[in-house]
Coordinates of C-alpha atoms in Angstrom, one line a residue:
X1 CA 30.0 -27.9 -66.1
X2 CA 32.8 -26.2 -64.7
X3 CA 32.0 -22.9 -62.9
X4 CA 34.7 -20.1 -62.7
X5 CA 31.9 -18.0 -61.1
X6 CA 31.8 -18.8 -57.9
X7 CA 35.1 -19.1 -57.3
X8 CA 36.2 -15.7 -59.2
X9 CA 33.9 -14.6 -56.2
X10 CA 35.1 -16.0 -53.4
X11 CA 38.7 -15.2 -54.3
X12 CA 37.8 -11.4 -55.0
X13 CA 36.3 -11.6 -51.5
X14 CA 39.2 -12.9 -49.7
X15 CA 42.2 -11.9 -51.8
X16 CA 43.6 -9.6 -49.5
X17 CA 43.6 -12.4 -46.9
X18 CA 44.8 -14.8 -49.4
X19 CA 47.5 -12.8 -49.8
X20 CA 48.0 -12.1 -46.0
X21 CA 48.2 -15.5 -45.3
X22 CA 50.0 -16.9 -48.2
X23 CA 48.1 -19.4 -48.7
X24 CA 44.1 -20.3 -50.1
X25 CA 41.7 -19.8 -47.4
X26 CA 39.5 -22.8 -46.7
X27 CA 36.2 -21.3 -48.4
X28 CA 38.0 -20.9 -51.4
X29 CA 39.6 -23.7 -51.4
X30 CA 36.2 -25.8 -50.9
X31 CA 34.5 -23.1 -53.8
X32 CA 37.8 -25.0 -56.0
X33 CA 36.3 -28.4 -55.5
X34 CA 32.7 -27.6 -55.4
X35 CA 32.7 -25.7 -58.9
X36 CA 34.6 -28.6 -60.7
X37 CA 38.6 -27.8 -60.5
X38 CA 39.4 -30.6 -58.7
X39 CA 37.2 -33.1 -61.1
X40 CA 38.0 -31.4 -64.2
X41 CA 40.7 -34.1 -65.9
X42 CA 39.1 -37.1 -63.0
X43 CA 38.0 -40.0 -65.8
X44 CA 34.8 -39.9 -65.9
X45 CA 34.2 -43.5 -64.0
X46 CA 35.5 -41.8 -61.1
X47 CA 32.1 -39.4 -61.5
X48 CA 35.0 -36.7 -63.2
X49 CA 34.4 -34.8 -66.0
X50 CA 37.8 -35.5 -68.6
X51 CA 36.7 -31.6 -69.7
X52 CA 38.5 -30.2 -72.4
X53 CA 41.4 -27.6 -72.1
X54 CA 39.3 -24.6 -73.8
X55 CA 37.0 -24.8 -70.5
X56 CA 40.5 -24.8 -68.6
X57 CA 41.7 -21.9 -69.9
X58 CA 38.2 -19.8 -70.2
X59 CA 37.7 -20.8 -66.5
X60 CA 41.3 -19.9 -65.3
X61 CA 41.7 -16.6 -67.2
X62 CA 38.1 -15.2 -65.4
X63 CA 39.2 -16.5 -61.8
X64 CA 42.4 -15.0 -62.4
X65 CA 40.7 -11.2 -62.9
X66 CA 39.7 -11.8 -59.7
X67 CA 42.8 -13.4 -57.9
X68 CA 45.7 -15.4 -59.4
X69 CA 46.7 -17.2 -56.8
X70 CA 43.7 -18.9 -56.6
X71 CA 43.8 -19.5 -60.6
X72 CA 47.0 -20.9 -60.4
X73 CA 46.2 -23.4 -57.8
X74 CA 42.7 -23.9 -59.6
X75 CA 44.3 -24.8 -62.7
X76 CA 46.7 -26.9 -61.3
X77 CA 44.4 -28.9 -59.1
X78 CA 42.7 -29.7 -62.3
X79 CA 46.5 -30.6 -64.2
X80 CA 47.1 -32.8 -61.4
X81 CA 44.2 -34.4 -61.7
X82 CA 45.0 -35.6 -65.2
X83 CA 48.5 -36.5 -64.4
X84 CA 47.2 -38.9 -61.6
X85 CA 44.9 -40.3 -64.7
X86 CA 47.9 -42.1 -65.3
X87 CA 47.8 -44.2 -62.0
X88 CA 47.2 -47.7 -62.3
X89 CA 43.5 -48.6 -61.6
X90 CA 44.2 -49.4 -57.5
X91 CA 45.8 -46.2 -57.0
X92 CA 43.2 -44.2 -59.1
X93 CA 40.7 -46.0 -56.5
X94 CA 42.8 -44.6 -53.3
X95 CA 42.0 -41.2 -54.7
X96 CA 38.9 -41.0 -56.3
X97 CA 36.8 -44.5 -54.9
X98 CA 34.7 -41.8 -52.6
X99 CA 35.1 -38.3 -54.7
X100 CA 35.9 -37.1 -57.9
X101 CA 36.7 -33.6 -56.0
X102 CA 39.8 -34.5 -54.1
X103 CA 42.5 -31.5 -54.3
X104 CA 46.2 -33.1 -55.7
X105 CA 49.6 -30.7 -55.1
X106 CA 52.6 -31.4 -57.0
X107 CA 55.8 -31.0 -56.7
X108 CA 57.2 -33.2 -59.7
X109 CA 59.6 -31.3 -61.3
X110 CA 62.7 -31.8 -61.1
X111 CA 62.9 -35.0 -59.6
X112 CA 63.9 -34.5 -55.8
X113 CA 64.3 -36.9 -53.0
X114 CA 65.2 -40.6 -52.5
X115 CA 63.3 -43.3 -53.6
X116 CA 64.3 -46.8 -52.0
X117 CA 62.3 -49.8 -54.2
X118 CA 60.6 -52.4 -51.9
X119 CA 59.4 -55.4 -52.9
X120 CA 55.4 -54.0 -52.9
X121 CA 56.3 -50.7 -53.4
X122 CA 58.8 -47.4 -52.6
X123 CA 59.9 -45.7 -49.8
X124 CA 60.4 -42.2 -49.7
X125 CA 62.7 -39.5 -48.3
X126 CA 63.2 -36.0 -49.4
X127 CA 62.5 -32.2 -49.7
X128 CA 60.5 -30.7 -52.7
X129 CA 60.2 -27.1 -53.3
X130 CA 57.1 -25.4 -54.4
X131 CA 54.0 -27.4 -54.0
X132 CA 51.2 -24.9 -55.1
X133 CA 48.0 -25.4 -52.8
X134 CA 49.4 -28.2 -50.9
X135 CA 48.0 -26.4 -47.0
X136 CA 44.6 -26.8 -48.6
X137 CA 45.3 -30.4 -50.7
X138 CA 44.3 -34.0 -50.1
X139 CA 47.1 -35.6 -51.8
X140 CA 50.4 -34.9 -53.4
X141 CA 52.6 -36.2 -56.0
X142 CA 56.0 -36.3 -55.6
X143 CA 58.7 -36.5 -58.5
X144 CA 62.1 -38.9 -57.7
X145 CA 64.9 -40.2 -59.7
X146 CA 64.9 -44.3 -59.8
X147 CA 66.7 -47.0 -61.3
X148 CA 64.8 -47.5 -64.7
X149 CA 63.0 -51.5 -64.2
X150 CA 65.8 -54.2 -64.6
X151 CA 68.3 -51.8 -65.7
X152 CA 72.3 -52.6 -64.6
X153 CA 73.6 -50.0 -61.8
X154 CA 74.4 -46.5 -63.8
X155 CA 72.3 -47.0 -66.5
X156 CA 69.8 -44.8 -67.6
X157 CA 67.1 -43.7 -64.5
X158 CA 63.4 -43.1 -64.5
X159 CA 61.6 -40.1 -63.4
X160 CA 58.7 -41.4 -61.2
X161 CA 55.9 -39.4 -59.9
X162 CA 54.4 -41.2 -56.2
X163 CA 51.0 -40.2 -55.2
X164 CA 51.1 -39.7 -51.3
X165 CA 48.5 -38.6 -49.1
X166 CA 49.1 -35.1 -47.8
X167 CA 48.7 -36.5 -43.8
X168 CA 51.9 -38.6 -44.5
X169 CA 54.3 -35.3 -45.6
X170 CA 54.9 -32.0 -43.3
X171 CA 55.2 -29.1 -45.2
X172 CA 57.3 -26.3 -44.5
X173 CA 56.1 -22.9 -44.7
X174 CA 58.9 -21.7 -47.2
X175 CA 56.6 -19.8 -49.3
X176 CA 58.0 -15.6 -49.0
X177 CA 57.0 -14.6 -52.2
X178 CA 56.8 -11.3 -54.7
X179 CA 54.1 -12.8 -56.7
X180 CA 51.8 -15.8 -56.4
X181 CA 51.7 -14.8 -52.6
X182 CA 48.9 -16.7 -52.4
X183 CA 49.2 -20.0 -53.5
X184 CA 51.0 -21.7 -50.2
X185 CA 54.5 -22.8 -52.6
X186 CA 55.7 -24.6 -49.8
X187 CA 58.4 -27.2 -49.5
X188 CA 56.6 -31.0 -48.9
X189 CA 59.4 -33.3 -46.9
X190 CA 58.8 -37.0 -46.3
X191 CA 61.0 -39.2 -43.8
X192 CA 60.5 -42.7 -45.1
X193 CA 57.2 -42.5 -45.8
X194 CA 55.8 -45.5 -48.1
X195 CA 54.2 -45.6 -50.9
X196 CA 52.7 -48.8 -52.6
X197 CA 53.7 -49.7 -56.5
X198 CA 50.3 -48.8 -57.4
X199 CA 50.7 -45.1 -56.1
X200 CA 53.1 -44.1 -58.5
X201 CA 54.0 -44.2 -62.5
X202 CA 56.6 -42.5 -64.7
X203 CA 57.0 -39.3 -66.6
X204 CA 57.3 -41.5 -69.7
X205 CA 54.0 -42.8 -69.4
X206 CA 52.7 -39.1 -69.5
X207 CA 54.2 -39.0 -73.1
X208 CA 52.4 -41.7 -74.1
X209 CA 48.4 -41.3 -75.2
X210 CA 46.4 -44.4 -72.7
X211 CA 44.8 -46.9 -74.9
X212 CA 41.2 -46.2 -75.4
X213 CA 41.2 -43.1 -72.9
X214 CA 38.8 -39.4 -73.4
X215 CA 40.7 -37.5 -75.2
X216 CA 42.4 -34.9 -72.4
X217 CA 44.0 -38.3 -71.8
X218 CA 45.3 -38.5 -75.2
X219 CA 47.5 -36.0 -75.3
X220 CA 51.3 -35.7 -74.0
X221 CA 52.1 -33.6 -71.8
X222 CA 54.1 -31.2 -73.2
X223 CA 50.8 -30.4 -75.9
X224 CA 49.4 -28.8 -72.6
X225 CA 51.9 -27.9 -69.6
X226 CA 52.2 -24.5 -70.7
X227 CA 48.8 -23.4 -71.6
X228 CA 47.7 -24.3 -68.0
X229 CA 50.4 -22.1 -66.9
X230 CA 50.0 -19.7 -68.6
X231 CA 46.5 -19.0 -68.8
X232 CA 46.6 -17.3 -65.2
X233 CA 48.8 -14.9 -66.3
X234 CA 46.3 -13.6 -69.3
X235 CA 43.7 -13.4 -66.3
X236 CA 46.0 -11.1 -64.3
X237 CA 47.4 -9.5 -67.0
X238 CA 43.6 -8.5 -67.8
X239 CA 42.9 -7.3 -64.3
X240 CA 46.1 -4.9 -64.6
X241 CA 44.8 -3.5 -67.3
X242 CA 41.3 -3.1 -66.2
X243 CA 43.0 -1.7 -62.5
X244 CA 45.3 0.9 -64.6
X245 CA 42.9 2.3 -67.0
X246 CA 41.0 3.1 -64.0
X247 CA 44.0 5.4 -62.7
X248 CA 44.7 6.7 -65.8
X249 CA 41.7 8.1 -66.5
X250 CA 41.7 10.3 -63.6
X251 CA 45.7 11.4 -64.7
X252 CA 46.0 14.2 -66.9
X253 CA 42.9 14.9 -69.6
X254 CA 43.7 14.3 -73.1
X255 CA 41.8 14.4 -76.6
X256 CA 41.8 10.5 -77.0
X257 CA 38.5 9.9 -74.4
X258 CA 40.1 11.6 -71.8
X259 CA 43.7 10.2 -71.9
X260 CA 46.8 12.1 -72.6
X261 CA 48.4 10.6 -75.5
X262 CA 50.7 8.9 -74.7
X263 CA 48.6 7.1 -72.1
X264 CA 46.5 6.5 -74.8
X265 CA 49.1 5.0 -76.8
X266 CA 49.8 2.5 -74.0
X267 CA 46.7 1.8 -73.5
X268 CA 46.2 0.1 -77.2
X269 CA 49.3 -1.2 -77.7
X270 CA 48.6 -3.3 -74.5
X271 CA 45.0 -4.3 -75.1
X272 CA 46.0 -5.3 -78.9
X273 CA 48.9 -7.2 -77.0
X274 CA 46.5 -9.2 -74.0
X275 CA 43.8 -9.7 -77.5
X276 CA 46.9 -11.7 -79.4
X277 CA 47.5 -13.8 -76.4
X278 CA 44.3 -14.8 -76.0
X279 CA 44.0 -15.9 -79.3
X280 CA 47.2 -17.7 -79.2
X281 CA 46.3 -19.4 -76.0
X282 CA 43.0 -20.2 -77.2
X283 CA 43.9 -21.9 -80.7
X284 CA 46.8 -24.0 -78.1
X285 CA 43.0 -25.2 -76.1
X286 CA 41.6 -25.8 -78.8
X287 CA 44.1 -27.2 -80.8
X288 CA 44.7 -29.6 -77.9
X289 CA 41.2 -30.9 -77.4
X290 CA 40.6 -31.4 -81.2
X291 CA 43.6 -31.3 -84.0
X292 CA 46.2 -34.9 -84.6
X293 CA 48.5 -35.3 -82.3
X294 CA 52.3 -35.0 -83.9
X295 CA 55.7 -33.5 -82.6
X296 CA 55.6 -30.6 -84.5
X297 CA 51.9 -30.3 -82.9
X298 CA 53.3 -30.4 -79.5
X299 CA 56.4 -27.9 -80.1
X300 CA 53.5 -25.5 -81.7
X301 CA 51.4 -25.7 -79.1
X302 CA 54.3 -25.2 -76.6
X303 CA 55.7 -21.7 -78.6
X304 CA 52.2 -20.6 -78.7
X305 CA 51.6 -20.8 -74.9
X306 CA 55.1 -19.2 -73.9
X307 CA 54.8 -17.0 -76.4
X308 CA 51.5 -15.2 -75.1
X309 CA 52.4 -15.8 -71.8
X310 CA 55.5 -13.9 -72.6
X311 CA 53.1 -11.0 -74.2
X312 CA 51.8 -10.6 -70.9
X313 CA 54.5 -10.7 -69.3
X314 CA 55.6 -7.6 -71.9
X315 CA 52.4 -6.3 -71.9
X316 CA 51.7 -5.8 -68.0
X317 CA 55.2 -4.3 -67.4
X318 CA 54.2 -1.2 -70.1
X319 CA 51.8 -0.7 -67.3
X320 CA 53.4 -1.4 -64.3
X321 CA 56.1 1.6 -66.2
X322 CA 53.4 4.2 -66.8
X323 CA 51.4 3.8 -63.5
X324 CA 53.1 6.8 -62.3
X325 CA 54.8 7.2 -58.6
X326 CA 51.8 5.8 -57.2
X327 CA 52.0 2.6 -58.7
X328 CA 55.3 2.1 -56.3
X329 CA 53.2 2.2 -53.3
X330 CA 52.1 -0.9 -51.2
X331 CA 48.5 -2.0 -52.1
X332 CA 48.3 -0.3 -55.7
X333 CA 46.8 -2.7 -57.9
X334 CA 48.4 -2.7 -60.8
X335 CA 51.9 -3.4 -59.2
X336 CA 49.9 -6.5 -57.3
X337 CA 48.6 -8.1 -60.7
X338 CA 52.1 -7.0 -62.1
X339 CA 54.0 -9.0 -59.8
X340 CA 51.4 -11.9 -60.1
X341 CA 52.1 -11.6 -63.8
X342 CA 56.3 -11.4 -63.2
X343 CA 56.1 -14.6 -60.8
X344 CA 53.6 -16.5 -63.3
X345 CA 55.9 -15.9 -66.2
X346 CA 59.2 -16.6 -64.4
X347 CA 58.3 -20.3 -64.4
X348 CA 60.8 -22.7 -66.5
X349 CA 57.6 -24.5 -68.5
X350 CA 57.2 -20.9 -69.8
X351 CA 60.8 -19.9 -71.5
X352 CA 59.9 -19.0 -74.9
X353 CA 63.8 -19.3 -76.2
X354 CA 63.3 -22.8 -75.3
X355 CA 60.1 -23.6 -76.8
X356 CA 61.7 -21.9 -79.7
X357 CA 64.1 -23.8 -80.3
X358 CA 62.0 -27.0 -80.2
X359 CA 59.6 -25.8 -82.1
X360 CA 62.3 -24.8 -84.9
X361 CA 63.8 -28.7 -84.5
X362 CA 60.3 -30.0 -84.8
X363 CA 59.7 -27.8 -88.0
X364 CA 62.7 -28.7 -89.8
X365 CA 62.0 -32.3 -89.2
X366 CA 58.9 -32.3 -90.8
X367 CA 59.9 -30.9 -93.9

């Protein structure tokens, strides 16, 4: 069963130096893969788990209290793992043939790089940004532009996802960020490396539900890309509030249970806000793990997700706004989950306008 427990503790006990260091320390990153992460999405004849996305999110959110960065590169270790699902059998072997807990980066989106085709497989040159946890990962996937199989020259290209082990890629330490600081976003370059045909698959098959597979394998990928990102941000956005009620109760004394009014006020419009999100996010889990899979399903699921993340987003600034002059200075904790939440919500898989609109498309359609 997956354990957020463990972990939650580890990264409460070393998220200053997470922070410090920009990157997961190497006990927390083993705490990751020892509590199930890492095996979360592994098919189970690999001695994974293919867990549902409700443990996902209830896992995330609680680590994320604790320390988002590690949450984010939690969850995503776990994503990865069901994207590389989608390996054929030999490269699924390269990863998991020993362990079900190997750590996977990613850095798929958008397609980056140079892919050359060889006759048993691809080789590789490039620079991709933002490869969450890859200082503490055993393998990365890498997203490239190639000619689609057999098409003429200009036609229409593939975006192909190569699995490469993280000794064969340096990584530059490009990761100065507000928020996240903790998650080691660097940049992943490769200089030729190879990479055999059955290390790598398209974006296209992730669309596609694999014949006879659990059922976290039978979902496309845009059901689920945004829950998993944003259920970090309801775990930090929960951890600001918990951090500024703290503070506000020793502000100025009100009648509302010793808040000011107006404090008071902020205080339950937010926690009515972070309640809605988690329900949204949780019907997306659940949703995902149990209901038909149909487009207007998918575009749903994806306005649900963006639009709590967004509530968090909404929510945490309210805070950030009534923390008072102290909440500008470095180390307040509030302002620390508040960036986490800015930098978590600022990612392109969570734009609610565009989910919006596909949902809206989707809706129409059906009628």
């Amino acid at each position: 069963m997956l354990n957020p427990a463990p972990v939650a503790a580890a990264a409460a006990h070393d998220a200053r130096r997470i922070a410090g260091e920009r990157r997961l320390t190497a006990q927390v990153a083993e705490a990751v893969s020892a509590q199930g992460f890492a095996r979360h999405f592994v098919p189970e004849r690999w001695g994974g788990r293919a867990g549902t996305f409700r443990q996902l999110l209830d896992a995330s959110v609680a680590v994320a209290e604790e320390c988002a960065s590690t949450a984010w590169c939690a969850t995503l270790f776990a994503a990865h793992g069901r994207l590389a699902a989608y390996l054929p059998e030999e490269g699924q072997r390269d990863l998991w043939a020993a362990s079900p807990d190997v750590r996977i980066a990613a850095a798929v989106v958008p397609p980056s790089g140079h892919a050359t085709r060889q006759e048993d497989g691809w080789r590789l040159t490039g620079s991709w940004r933002y490869a969450s946890g890859i200082d503490v990962a055993d393998w990365v996937l890498l997203g490239s532009s190639t000619p689609a199989a057999g098409a003429e020259p200009g036609a229409q290209r593939d975006h192909r996802v190569f699995a490469v082990p993280r000794a064969e890629v340096d990584v530059q330490d490009t990761w100065h960020a507000m928020g996240l600081r903790g998650t080691g976003s660097n940049t992943v370059t490769t200089d030729g490396v190879f990479v055999p045909a059955h290390r790598s698959f398209t974006v296209g098959d992730l669309m596609r539900p694999m014949p006879g597979a659990a059922r976290c394998h039978s979902v496309p990928f845009p059901m689920v890309a945004a829950l998993m990102f944003a259920a970090p941000a309801l775990g930090a956005a929960r951890a600001a509030l918990s951090a500024w009620r703290t503070e506000a109760k020793d502000r100025a004394a009100g009648p509302a249970g010793g808040l000011a009014p107006r404090l008071a006020r902020t205080y339950a419009r937010v926690s009515g806000e972070l309640r809605a999100a988690e329900l949204l996010l949780t019907d997306v889990a659940e949703r995902a793990d149990t209901a038909p899979v149909t487009a207007l399903a998918v575009a749903e699921c994806r306005r649900d997700a963006t639009r709590a993340a967004a509530m968090c987003a909404r929510a945490t600034d309210l805070l950030f706004r009534t923390t008072g002059a102290h909440g500008l200075l470095d180390g307040n904790a509030v302002q620390d989950h508040w960036r986490d939440v800015t930098a978590v919500t600022a990612h392109a898989t969570l734009d609610p306008d565009a989910a919006g609109e596909d949902w809206a498309r989707a809706e129409l359609e059906a009628m």
